[in-house]
Coordinates of C-alpha atoms in Angstrom, one line a residue:
X1 CA -59.9 -27.5 22.9
X2 CA -58.6 -26.1 25.9
X3 CA -59.4 -27.8 29.1
X4 CA -61.4 -25.8 31.7
X5 CA -59.1 -23.2 33.3
X6 CA -56.7 -24.2 30.6
X7 CA -53.8 -22.0 31.8
X8 CA -54.3 -22.7 35.5
X9 CA -54.0 -26.0 37.4
X10 CA -57.7 -27.1 37.2
X11 CA -59.2 -29.0 39.8
X12 CA -61.4 -30.4 37.1
X13 CA -64.3 -31.4 39.4
X14 CA -67.9 -31.2 38.4
X15 CA -71.4 -31.1 39.8
X16 CA -74.5 -33.1 39.0
X17 CA -78.2 -32.3 40.0
X18 CA -80.3 -35.2 38.7
X19 CA -80.0 -34.6 34.7
X20 CA -80.8 -37.2 31.9
X21 CA -78.1 -39.3 30.4
X22 CA -76.4 -37.7 27.5
X23 CA -77.5 -39.3 24.0
X24 CA -76.6 -39.2 20.5
X25 CA -75.8 -35.6 19.3
X26 CA -77.1 -36.4 15.9
X27 CA -80.7 -37.1 17.2
X28 CA -81.0 -33.7 18.8
X29 CA -83.5 -31.3 17.5
X30 CA -82.6 -27.8 16.4
X31 CA -85.5 -25.6 18.0
X32 CA -84.9 -24.6 21.4
X33 CA -88.1 -25.6 22.6
X34 CA -87.3 -29.3 21.8
X35 CA -83.5 -29.5 22.6
X36 CA -82.9 -31.4 25.6
X37 CA -81.1 -30.6 28.6
X38 CA -78.2 -32.7 29.8
X39 CA -76.3 -33.1 33.0
X40 CA -72.8 -33.4 30.9
X41 CA -71.6 -33.0 27.3
X42 CA -68.7 -34.8 25.2
X43 CA -67.5 -34.0 21.8
X44 CA -66.9 -37.9 21.2
X45 CA -69.3 -40.3 22.6
X46 CA -71.0 -40.6 26.0
X47 CA -69.7 -38.9 29.3
X48 CA -68.5 -41.6 31.7
X49 CA -70.6 -40.3 34.7
X50 CA -74.2 -40.4 34.5
X51 CA -76.6 -38.3 36.6
X52 CA -77.0 -41.1 39.4
X53 CA -73.1 -41.2 40.0
X54 CA -72.3 -40.6 43.7
X55 CA -69.0 -39.5 43.3
X56 CA -66.0 -39.8 40.7
X57 CA -64.3 -43.2 40.7
X58 CA -60.9 -41.6 41.6
X59 CA -61.6 -39.9 44.7
X60 CA -61.8 -41.1 48.3
X61 CA -65.2 -40.3 49.3
X62 CA -64.2 -40.7 53.1
X63 CA -61.2 -38.4 52.8
X64 CA -60.6 -36.1 56.0
X65 CA -61.0 -32.6 55.9
X66 CA -57.8 -31.3 57.8
X67 CA -54.5 -30.0 57.5
X68 CA -52.3 -27.5 55.5
X69 CA -50.4 -28.0 52.2
X70 CA -47.8 -25.4 51.3
X71 CA -47.2 -24.9 47.5
X72 CA -44.4 -23.0 45.7
X73 CA -44.6 -20.6 42.9
X74 CA -42.2 -18.7 40.9
X75 CA -42.1 -15.1 40.5
X76 CA -44.1 -12.5 42.4
X77 CA -47.9 -11.3 42.6
X78 CA -49.3 -7.8 42.5
X79 CA -52.9 -8.5 41.8
X80 CA -56.1 -10.8 42.6
X81 CA -57.7 -9.6 39.3
X82 CA -56.7 -12.5 37.0
X83 CA -58.7 -11.5 33.9
X84 CA -56.3 -8.6 33.0
X85 CA -53.4 -9.2 30.7
X86 CA -51.1 -6.7 32.8
X87 CA -49.8 -7.3 36.2
X88 CA -49.2 -10.9 37.9
X89 CA -51.9 -12.6 39.3
X90 CA -51.5 -14.3 42.8
X91 CA -51.0 -18.1 42.6
X92 CA -54.1 -20.0 43.2
X93 CA -56.5 -17.3 42.7
X94 CA -58.7 -19.5 40.6
X95 CA -59.2 -21.7 43.8
X96 CA -61.8 -19.2 44.9
X97 CA -63.8 -19.2 41.4
X98 CA -65.7 -21.7 39.4
X99 CA -66.8 -22.1 35.8
X100 CA -70.0 -23.2 34.2
X101 CA -68.8 -26.6 33.7
X102 CA -65.4 -28.7 34.2
X103 CA -64.0 -32.2 33.1
X104 CA -63.1 -35.0 35.2
X105 CA -59.7 -36.5 35.3
X106 CA -60.1 -40.0 34.1
X107 CA -61.9 -40.1 30.8
X108 CA -60.2 -40.8 27.6
X109 CA -62.7 -38.2 26.0
X110 CA -61.1 -35.6 28.0
X111 CA -63.5 -32.9 26.3
X112 CA -66.3 -34.6 28.5
X113 CA -67.5 -31.7 31.0
X114 CA -70.0 -31.7 33.9
X115 CA -71.9 -29.0 35.3
X116 CA -70.5 -26.6 38.1
X117 CA -72.4 -23.6 38.2
X118 CA -74.4 -24.5 35.6
X119 CA -76.6 -27.7 36.3
X120 CA -77.5 -28.3 32.6
X121 CA -76.6 -27.6 29.0
X122 CA -78.4 -28.0 25.7
X123 CA -77.6 -27.2 22.3
X124 CA -79.0 -27.9 18.6
X125 CA -77.5 -30.5 16.3
X126 CA -76.1 -27.6 14.1
X127 CA -74.1 -26.2 17.2
X128 CA -75.3 -22.6 16.1
X129 CA -76.2 -21.8 20.1
X130 CA -75.8 -23.2 23.5
X131 CA -77.8 -22.7 26.7
X132 CA -76.9 -23.3 30.4
X133 CA -79.1 -23.5 33.3
X134 CA -77.7 -22.2 36.4
X135 CA -77.6 -24.5 39.4
X136 CA -80.4 -22.5 41.8
X137 CA -78.1 -23.6 44.7
X138 CA -74.9 -21.9 43.6
X139 CA -74.0 -18.8 45.7
X140 CA -71.2 -16.4 46.4
X141 CA -69.4 -16.4 49.7
X142 CA -71.3 -13.6 51.1
X143 CA -74.6 -15.7 50.4
X144 CA -75.9 -14.0 47.4
X145 CA -77.0 -16.1 44.5
X146 CA -75.1 -16.7 41.3
X147 CA -77.2 -15.2 38.7
X148 CA -77.5 -15.2 34.8
X149 CA -76.4 -11.5 35.1
X150 CA -73.1 -12.6 36.5
X151 CA -72.7 -15.0 33.5
X152 CA -73.3 -12.3 31.0
X153 CA -71.4 -9.7 32.8
X154 CA -68.4 -11.9 33.2
X155 CA -68.3 -12.8 29.7
X156 CA -68.6 -8.9 28.6
X157 CA -65.8 -8.1 31.1
X158 CA -63.6 -11.2 29.7
X159 CA -63.8 -10.2 26.2
X160 CA -63.6 -6.3 27.0
X161 CA -60.6 -6.4 29.1
X162 CA -58.6 -9.5 27.8
X163 CA -57.9 -9.8 24.1
X164 CA -57.0 -13.4 24.5
X165 CA -60.5 -14.2 25.8
X166 CA -61.9 -11.9 23.1
X167 CA -60.1 -13.8 20.3
X168 CA -61.0 -17.3 22.0
X169 CA -64.7 -16.4 22.3
X170 CA -64.9 -14.3 18.8
X171 CA -67.6 -16.6 17.6
X172 CA -70.1 -15.4 20.0
X173 CA -72.5 -12.9 18.4
X174 CA -75.2 -12.7 20.9
X175 CA -75.6 -13.3 24.5
X176 CA -78.7 -13.1 26.4
X177 CA -80.9 -14.3 29.4
X178 CA -83.7 -16.5 28.0
X179 CA -85.3 -17.8 31.3
X180 CA -85.1 -17.9 34.9
X181 CA -81.4 -18.7 35.5
X182 CA -80.8 -19.6 31.8
X183 CA -78.3 -18.0 29.5
X184 CA -77.7 -18.4 25.8
X185 CA -74.7 -18.0 23.5
X186 CA -75.4 -17.6 19.8
X187 CA -72.7 -18.2 17.4
X188 CA -71.8 -16.7 14.0
X189 CA -71.3 -20.1 12.4
X190 CA -72.8 -23.6 12.4
X191 CA -71.1 -27.1 12.6
X192 CA -68.5 -26.1 15.0
X193 CA -68.9 -28.7 17.5
X194 CA -66.5 -27.4 20.0
X195 CA -68.3 -23.7 20.5
X196 CA -70.9 -25.1 23.0
X197 CA -67.9 -26.8 25.0
X198 CA -65.7 -23.9 25.1
X199 CA -68.5 -21.4 26.6
X200 CA -68.6 -23.6 29.8
X201 CA -64.9 -22.8 30.6
X202 CA -66.0 -19.2 31.4
X203 CA -65.0 -18.4 34.8
X204 CA -67.8 -16.6 36.4
X205 CA -67.3 -13.4 38.7
X206 CA -69.7 -11.6 41.0
X207 CA -71.1 -8.6 39.4
X208 CA -72.6 -7.0 42.5
X209 CA -69.3 -7.2 44.4
X210 CA -67.0 -5.7 41.4
X211 CA -69.8 -2.9 40.9
X212 CA -69.8 -2.2 44.6
X213 CA -67.4 -0.3 46.8
X214 CA -64.8 -1.5 49.3
X215 CA -64.5 -0.8 53.1
X216 CA -62.9 2.8 52.3
X217 CA -66.2 3.6 50.5
X218 CA -64.1 3.5 47.0
X219 CA -65.8 2.2 43.8
X220 CA -64.1 -0.9 42.7
X221 CA -63.0 -1.2 39.0
X222 CA -62.5 -4.7 37.5
X223 CA -60.4 -2.8 34.8
X224 CA -57.6 -2.4 37.1
X225 CA -55.3 -4.7 39.4
X226 CA -56.3 -4.8 43.1
X227 CA -55.0 -6.4 46.3
X228 CA -58.4 -6.2 48.0
X229 CA -59.5 -10.1 48.4
X230 CA -62.2 -10.6 46.0
X231 CA -65.3 -12.6 46.3
X232 CA -65.8 -15.9 44.8
X233 CA -68.0 -19.0 45.0
X234 CA -65.6 -22.0 45.1
X235 CA -64.2 -24.2 47.9
X236 CA -61.7 -21.7 48.9
X237 CA -61.4 -18.0 49.7
X238 CA -58.5 -16.0 50.4
X239 CA -57.4 -15.9 54.3
X240 CA -54.3 -13.8 54.3
X241 CA -51.6 -12.7 52.1
X242 CA -48.4 -10.8 51.8
X243 CA -47.6 -9.3 48.2
X244 CA -44.6 -11.1 46.3
X245 CA -44.2 -13.4 49.4
X246 CA -47.2 -15.8 50.0
X247 CA -51.0 -16.1 50.0
X248 CA -53.2 -18.3 52.0
X249 CA -56.7 -19.8 50.9
X250 CA -58.8 -21.4 53.6
X251 CA -61.6 -24.0 52.8
X252 CA -65.0 -22.5 52.9
X253 CA -67.1 -24.2 55.6
X254 CA -70.6 -23.4 54.2
X255 CA -69.3 -23.9 50.6
X256 CA -72.9 -24.2 48.6
X257 CA -71.6 -27.4 46.7
X258 CA -69.7 -29.3 49.4
X259 CA -72.4 -32.2 49.5
X260 CA -72.8 -32.4 45.7
X261 CA -71.7 -35.8 44.5
X262 CA -69.2 -34.2 42.1
X263 CA -67.5 -32.6 44.9
X264 CA -67.2 -35.5 47.2
X265 CA -63.6 -36.2 48.1
X266 CA -62.3 -33.0 47.1
X267 CA -61.0 -29.9 48.7
X268 CA -59.8 -31.9 51.7
X269 CA -57.2 -29.2 53.0
X270 CA -58.1 -26.7 55.6
X271 CA -55.5 -24.4 53.9
X272 CA -53.6 -24.0 50.8
X273 CA -50.5 -21.8 51.3
X274 CA -48.5 -20.7 48.4
X275 CA -45.1 -19.6 48.9
X276 CA -43.4 -17.6 46.2
X277 CA -39.7 -17.7 45.1
X278 CA -37.5 -15.7 42.4
X279 CA -35.3 -18.5 41.8
X280 CA -35.2 -22.1 40.9
X281 CA -32.3 -22.8 42.8
X282 CA -33.4 -21.1 46.1
X283 CA -36.7 -22.8 45.6
X284 CA -35.5 -26.1 45.6
X285 CA -33.2 -25.5 48.7
X286 CA -36.4 -24.1 50.5
X287 CA -37.9 -27.5 49.7
X288 CA -35.1 -29.5 51.1
X289 CA -35.3 -27.4 54.3
X290 CA -39.0 -28.2 54.5
X291 CA -40.3 -24.7 53.6
X292 CA -43.0 -26.3 51.4
X293 CA -44.4 -29.6 50.8
X294 CA -44.8 -30.5 47.1
X295 CA -42.2 -30.1 44.6
X296 CA -42.8 -30.6 40.8
X297 CA -39.5 -31.3 39.2
X298 CA -39.1 -30.1 35.7
X299 CA -35.4 -30.5 35.6
X300 CA -34.0 -34.0 34.4
X301 CA -30.7 -32.9 35.6
X302 CA -31.8 -32.0 39.0
X303 CA -33.8 -35.1 39.1
X304 CA -31.0 -37.4 38.4
X305 CA -28.3 -35.8 40.5
X306 CA -29.7 -33.8 43.3
X307 CA -32.1 -35.8 45.5
X308 CA -29.5 -37.4 47.8
X309 CA -30.3 -35.4 50.9
X310 CA -31.1 -36.7 54.3
X311 CA -34.9 -36.4 54.3
X312 CA -35.0 -38.7 50.9
X313 CA -32.8 -41.4 52.7
X314 CA -34.8 -41.7 55.7
X315 CA -38.3 -41.4 53.9
X316 CA -39.4 -38.1 55.0
X317 CA -39.4 -37.1 51.6
X318 CA -41.1 -39.3 48.9
X319 CA -40.2 -39.3 45.2
X320 CA -43.2 -40.3 43.1
X321 CA -43.6 -40.5 39.0
X322 CA -46.8 -40.2 37.4
X323 CA -47.3 -41.0 33.7
X324 CA -48.3 -38.1 31.8
X325 CA -51.4 -39.3 29.5
X326 CA -53.3 -36.1 29.5
X327 CA -51.7 -34.0 27.1
X328 CA -49.0 -33.3 24.5
X329 CA -46.4 -30.3 24.2
X330 CA -44.2 -28.7 21.9
X331 CA -41.4 -27.1 23.5
X332 CA -38.4 -25.6 21.6
X333 CA -36.6 -22.5 20.7
X334 CA -39.3 -20.3 19.2
X335 CA -38.1 -18.2 16.6
X336 CA -39.6 -14.7 15.8
X337 CA -40.4 -14.6 12.2
X338 CA -41.2 -10.9 12.4
X339 CA -37.3 -10.7 12.4
X340 CA -36.0 -10.8 8.8
X341 CA -33.2 -13.3 9.6
X342 CA -35.8 -16.0 10.5
X343 CA -38.0 -15.6 7.4
X344 CA -36.1 -18.0 5.2
X345 CA -37.2 -21.5 6.2
X346 CA -33.8 -22.7 5.3
X347 CA -32.2 -20.7 8.0
X348 CA -34.8 -22.1 10.6
X349 CA -33.9 -25.5 9.3
X350 CA -30.1 -24.9 9.7
X351 CA -30.7 -23.9 13.2
X352 CA -32.0 -27.4 14.0
X353 CA -29.2 -29.0 12.6
X354 CA -26.7 -27.1 15.0
X355 CA -28.7 -28.3 18.1
X356 CA -27.0 -31.4 19.5
X357 CA -29.9 -32.7 21.8
X358 CA -28.4 -36.5 22.3
X359 CA -25.2 -34.9 23.8
X360 CA -27.1 -32.6 26.1
X361 CA -29.4 -35.0 27.2
X362 CA -26.7 -37.5 28.1
X363 CA -24.4 -35.1 29.8
X364 CA -26.9 -32.7 31.5
X365 CA -29.9 -35.0 31.8
X366 CA -28.9 -38.4 32.3
X367 CA -30.6 -39.6 29.1
X368 CA -34.0 -38.8 30.9
X369 CA -35.4 -36.8 28.0
X370 CA -37.0 -37.5 24.8
X371 CA -36.7 -35.6 21.6
X372 CA -39.7 -33.8 20.6
X373 CA -40.7 -34.6 16.9
X374 CA -44.4 -33.3 16.9
X375 CA -46.4 -30.3 18.3
X376 CA -48.5 -32.9 19.9
X377 CA -45.5 -34.9 21.3
X378 CA -46.4 -37.9 23.5
X379 CA -50.0 -38.1 22.1
X380 CA -51.6 -40.2 19.4
X381 CA -52.1 -37.1 17.8
X382 CA -48.7 -36.9 16.5
X383 CA -48.0 -37.6 12.9
X384 CA -45.6 -40.1 12.0
X385 CA -44.4 -41.9 8.6
X386 CA -45.9 -40.6 5.6
X387 CA -49.5 -39.4 5.3
X388 CA -52.2 -41.8 4.1
X389 CA -56.2 -42.3 4.4
X390 CA -58.1 -39.4 5.4
X391 CA -54.8 -37.4 6.6
X392 CA -53.5 -37.5 2.9
X393 CA -56.9 -36.7 1.5
X394 CA -57.0 -33.4 3.8
X395 CA -53.5 -32.7 2.9
X396 CA -54.2 -32.7 -0.6
X397 CA -56.5 -29.7 -0.3
X398 CA -53.4 -27.8 0.3
X399 CA -50.7 -29.5 -1.7
X400 CA -49.8 -26.5 -3.7
X401 CA -49.2 -24.3 -0.5
X402 CA -46.9 -26.7 1.7
X403 CA -43.5 -27.7 1.6
X404 CA -43.3 -31.0 -1.0
X405 CA -41.4 -32.9 1.8
X406 CA -45.0 -33.1 3.6
X407 CA -45.7 -35.9 1.1
X408 CA -42.6 -37.6 0.5
X409 CA -40.7 -37.6 3.7
X410 CA -41.2 -38.5 7.4
X411 CA -40.1 -35.5 9.6
X412 CA -37.0 -36.4 11.7
X413 CA -34.8 -34.1 13.5
X414 CA -31.2 -34.4 13.0
X415 CA -29.2 -36.7 15.1
X416 CA -26.0 -35.8 17.1
X417 CA -24.5 -37.6 20.0
X418 CA -21.0 -37.9 18.8
X419 CA -18.5 -36.1 17.1
X420 CA -19.1 -37.4 13.6
X421 CA -22.4 -36.6 13.7
X422 CA -22.2 -33.3 14.9
X423 CA -19.9 -32.3 12.4
X424 CA -22.1 -33.8 9.6
X425 CA -24.9 -31.7 11.0
X426 CA -23.0 -28.6 11.2
X427 CA -21.8 -28.9 7.6
X428 CA -25.3 -29.3 6.6
X429 CA -26.3 -26.2 8.5
X430 CA -23.8 -24.3 6.5
X431 CA -25.0 -25.5 3.2
X432 CA -28.3 -24.5 4.2
X433 CA -27.3 -20.9 5.4
X434 CA -25.4 -20.8 1.9
X435 CA -28.6 -21.6 0.1
X436 CA -30.4 -19.0 1.9
X437 CA -28.0 -16.5 0.9
X438 CA -25.5 -16.4 3.7
X439 CA -21.9 -16.4 3.5
X440 CA -19.3 -18.2 5.7
X441 CA -16.4 -15.9 5.4
X442 CA -13.5 -15.4 7.9
X443 CA -15.4 -17.8 10.3
X444 CA -18.2 -15.6 10.4
X445 CA -21.7 -16.2 8.8
X446 CA -22.4 -13.0 7.1
X447 CA -26.0 -11.7 6.4
X448 CA -26.2 -10.6 2.9
X449 CA -28.9 -8.0 3.7
X450 CA -26.5 -6.2 6.3
X451 CA -23.2 -7.3 5.4
X452 CA -22.8 -8.0 9.2
X453 CA -22.1 -11.4 10.9
X454 CA -25.4 -13.2 11.7
X455 CA -26.4 -12.7 15.8
X456 CA -29.1 -14.3 17.3
X457 CA -30.2 -13.1 20.9
X458 CA -31.7 -15.9 23.4
X459 CA -34.0 -14.6 25.8
X460 CA -34.3 -16.5 29.1
X461 CA -35.2 -15.9 32.7
X462 CA -34.0 -19.0 34.6
X463 CA -30.2 -19.2 34.8
X464 CA -30.8 -23.1 34.8
X465 CA -31.5 -22.9 31.0
X466 CA -27.9 -22.1 30.5
X467 CA -27.3 -26.0 30.8
X468 CA -29.1 -26.4 27.3
X469 CA -28.2 -23.1 26.0
X470 CA -24.4 -23.0 26.2
X471 CA -23.5 -26.1 24.3
X472 CA -26.1 -24.8 21.7
X473 CA -24.2 -21.4 21.5
X474 CA -21.2 -23.2 21.3
X475 CA -22.2 -25.0 18.2
X476 CA -23.6 -21.7 16.6
X477 CA -20.2 -20.0 17.1
X478 CA -18.4 -22.8 15.4
X479 CA -20.3 -22.1 12.2
X480 CA -20.0 -18.4 12.5
X481 CA -23.2 -17.4 14.4
X482 CA -22.8 -14.8 17.2
X483 CA -25.2 -15.9 20.0
X484 CA -26.3 -13.4 22.6
X485 CA -27.5 -14.9 25.9
X486 CA -29.7 -12.6 27.6
X487 CA -30.9 -13.2 31.2
X488 CA -33.6 -11.2 32.5
X489 CA -35.9 -11.1 35.4
X490 CA -39.5 -12.7 35.0
X491 CA -41.3 -9.3 34.7
X492 CA -39.0 -8.3 31.9
X493 CA -39.3 -11.8 30.2
X494 CA -43.0 -11.6 30.2
X495 CA -43.3 -8.1 28.9
X496 CA -40.6 -8.9 26.0
X497 CA -42.5 -11.8 25.0
X498 CA -45.8 -9.9 25.0
X499 CA -44.3 -7.2 23.1
X500 CA -42.6 -9.8 20.6
X501 CA -39.3 -8.1 21.5
X502 CA -37.0 -11.1 21.0
X503 CA -35.1 -13.2 18.6
X504 CA -35.3 -16.9 20.0
X505 CA -36.5 -17.9 23.4
X506 CA -37.6 -21.4 24.9
X507 CA -41.4 -21.6 25.3
X508 CA -43.7 -24.6 25.4
X509 CA -47.4 -25.0 24.1
X510 CA -49.5 -27.7 25.8
X511 CA -51.8 -29.5 23.9
X512 CA -55.0 -31.3 25.2
X513 CA -56.3 -34.9 23.5
X514 CA -59.0 -32.6 22.0
X515 CA -57.6 -29.8 19.9
X516 CA -60.0 -27.3 18.5
X517 CA -60.4 -23.4 18.6
X518 CA -57.4 -22.7 20.5
X519 CA -55.3 -23.7 17.6
X520 CA -56.1 -20.5 16.1
X521 CA -54.4 -18.6 18.9
X522 CA -51.4 -20.7 18.5
X523 CA -50.7 -20.8 14.9
X524 CA -53.5 -18.9 13.2
X525 CA -52.8 -15.8 10.8
X526 CA -55.5 -13.8 12.7
X527 CA -53.6 -14.2 16.1
X528 CA -50.1 -13.1 14.6
X529 CA -50.4 -9.4 15.3
X530 CA -52.1 -9.8 18.5
X531 CA -49.8 -9.2 21.4
X532 CA -52.0 -11.3 23.8
X533 CA -51.9 -14.3 21.5
X534 CA -50.0 -17.5 22.0
X535 CA -48.9 -17.0 18.3
X536 CA -45.6 -16.1 19.7
X537 CA -43.6 -16.9 16.5
X538 CA -45.9 -14.9 14.1
X539 CA -47.2 -17.4 11.8
X540 CA -49.1 -16.5 9.0
X541 CA -49.8 -19.2 6.5
X542 CA -53.2 -19.8 4.9
X543 CA -52.3 -23.7 4.5
X544 CA -52.2 -23.9 8.1
X545 CA -55.4 -21.5 8.7
X546 CA -57.1 -24.0 6.5
X547 CA -55.9 -27.1 8.3
X548 CA -57.0 -25.6 11.7
X549 CA -60.5 -25.2 10.3
X550 CA -60.4 -28.9 9.5
X551 CA -59.4 -29.6 13.0
X552 CA -61.9 -27.3 14.5
X553 CA -65.0 -28.5 12.3
X554 CA -64.2 -32.1 12.4
X555 CA -67.5 -34.1 12.6
X556 CA -65.7 -37.3 14.3
X557 CA -63.0 -38.3 16.3
X558 CA -61.3 -40.0 13.4
X559 CA -61.5 -36.9 11.3
X560 CA -60.2 -35.0 14.1
X561 CA -57.1 -37.0 14.6
X562 CA -56.5 -37.1 10.8
X563 CA -56.7 -33.4 10.5
X564 CA -54.5 -32.8 13.4
X565 CA -51.7 -35.1 12.2
X566 CA -52.0 -33.0 9.0
X567 CA -51.7 -29.6 10.9
X568 CA -48.8 -31.0 12.9
X569 CA -47.0 -32.3 9.8
X570 CA -47.3 -29.0 7.9
X571 CA -46.1 -27.2 11.0
X572 CA -43.1 -29.5 11.3
X573 CA -42.1 -29.0 7.8
X574 CA -42.3 -25.3 7.9
X575 CA -39.2 -25.4 10.5
X576 CA -40.9 -22.6 12.4
X577 CA -38.8 -23.6 15.7
X578 CA -36.1 -25.7 17.0
X579 CA -37.8 -28.7 18.7
X580 CA -36.4 -29.5 22.3
X581 CA -37.5 -32.3 24.5
X582 CA -40.3 -33.6 26.9
X583 CA -40.3 -36.3 29.6
X584 CA -43.8 -38.1 29.1
X585 CA -44.1 -38.3 32.9
X586 CA -44.7 -36.1 36.0
X587 CA -41.9 -36.1 38.4
X588 CA -42.8 -35.1 42.0
X589 CA -41.3 -35.1 45.6
X590 CA -43.1 -34.2 48.5
X591 CA -42.7 -34.3 52.3
X592 CA -44.4 -37.5 53.4
X593 CA -47.6 -36.0 55.2
X594 CA -50.3 -36.8 52.4
X595 CA -52.1 -39.4 50.9
X596 CA -53.8 -40.2 47.7
X597 CA -56.6 -42.3 46.5
X598 CA -55.5 -46.1 45.5
X599 CA -57.4 -45.5 42.3
X600 CA -55.7 -42.5 40.8
X601 CA -57.2 -40.8 37.9
X602 CA -55.5 -41.8 34.3
X603 CA -55.0 -38.2 33.3
X604 CA -53.7 -36.3 36.5
X605 CA -51.8 -36.3 39.7
X606 CA -54.9 -34.6 41.3
X607 CA -52.9 -32.7 43.6
X608 CA -53.9 -31.3 45.8
X609 CA -57.5 -31.4 44.9
X610 CA -58.1 -35.0 45.6
X611 CA -55.3 -35.7 48.2
X612 CA -55.7 -35.3 52.1
X613 CA -53.5 -34.8 55.1
X614 CA -52.5 -38.2 56.7
X615 CA -52.0 -37.5 60.5
X616 CA -50.3 -40.9 60.8
X617 CA -47.6 -40.0 58.2
X618 CA -47.2 -36.5 59.6
X619 CA -46.4 -37.7 62.9
X620 CA -43.6 -40.0 61.5
X621 CA -42.3 -37.3 59.2
X622 CA -42.8 -34.5 61.8
X623 CA -44.9 -31.4 61.7
X624 CA -44.2 -28.7 59.0
X625 CA -42.3 -25.5 60.2

């Protein structure tokens, strides 16, 4: 299951309004007239926070409301309309919007969600529909109420204008207003426990604003990009901006939900300022120069070698590591299966043998990285050993459609790290290429289909990627493959990925601890030909489709885990990509002007949502320039 605001930095805060506790789903009646309303919902068990909670455990309810935090973002922006697939939305734009429900940051069942614009939810025990009842206090920043019409209109526009959302919400066959402030979504299937949940992730937009006119009398059009600051309902609104340079959000003093227990201790900054950069190196120098406050470090090499500037030494900049327990990830060299050269799994497996992770990790990243060996790396959903128990039972259903190694071998990446291992791995790579019909002749790997040397273009947008690419390219050259390293700007990169115009590129797919319908978009056959989907590789495999359905329709947590591990195992043994690395932790650095609660949430840093400006620290560090 995708988390609320799945492709953005969700604040994951929710709202209560005095509803009854969530009870056993199995006991819920089917009839709408009998189904009970609940303040929250969860796929597995009972939500942690009941209707009487005063605030989430991980916030400081007395946090001061003041100050500014400056954040950095890569690339530019040319629109505030985030629902379109074209254009580059402004960073932080979803600070102004809210969804029907959102999760907390400290529950093992991360699928638990609490009402925001919707004060309550109900659905029958066959999950054939879901109803949301809007909070009557919810209003837009212009004072107009948030209505059921807004919800229906937002859904219609999302699936009309965004193929990704249309695919994600494809099971909805009817949407209707069934009461005062009550919206129902009816599904084309039963037994899908996740469908009522994912409808709560819908971002709600103001119909009356988008169908109105701007200050020039021109009619607005949500099907087009716009730089007119839009109307929202959230804790922040746009104060000022400069396209491709910065955007400033200000806290809404009369925000409708600021006194709700769920919002206490959040939204503590008067302003959120996003500063944009086109280059990682320039961005980091700007951080060192106090041009923004909070830096999320993704480069292990930089983390190990470049934090030696004066502000670190005198304590004005603080480094802090948070364990990452909230999600898994698959990052790797994604191979475009639409290219004939990658259709043979032996070719794809050979490319993994040519990748020497261990040496790169030691030389470039100070051994701070871990090799990815699962599509759910870093979670208990990752497969290991040989399949057994319920996982084996599930795999037996597709035995004739999956590689036999699924049942007989534990998946392990080749291990390099020294010249002997690397030579052995490269010899194995050549054997696999030969098995696939290629010929190693005159130090060139000849493609039998064309009679030409096999060439692979690696598409990337960040020059820092060359630290990993160059050693890999050298190994490929040693076995006769011609690597072409293609550095492009961000807009070109995005367009080429969307149009599937690439051989290989480094991408990452994040995974929640409750996978579900989004797996169809990542690996499902139906998504393979959809340019807006996340099935970048173009996987079309009926066995994988079957296993995705087993994940989606899992009746309990044990079955969900078993089905996910089965899916993971089959994805791995098809060698669709060359797995790279992950950290298992979040590395941050910040100018020491901010404080966070002592009891931090288990599954997020919570920055900047639950942090606040600390005047005492700021006086010692110096005011931001």
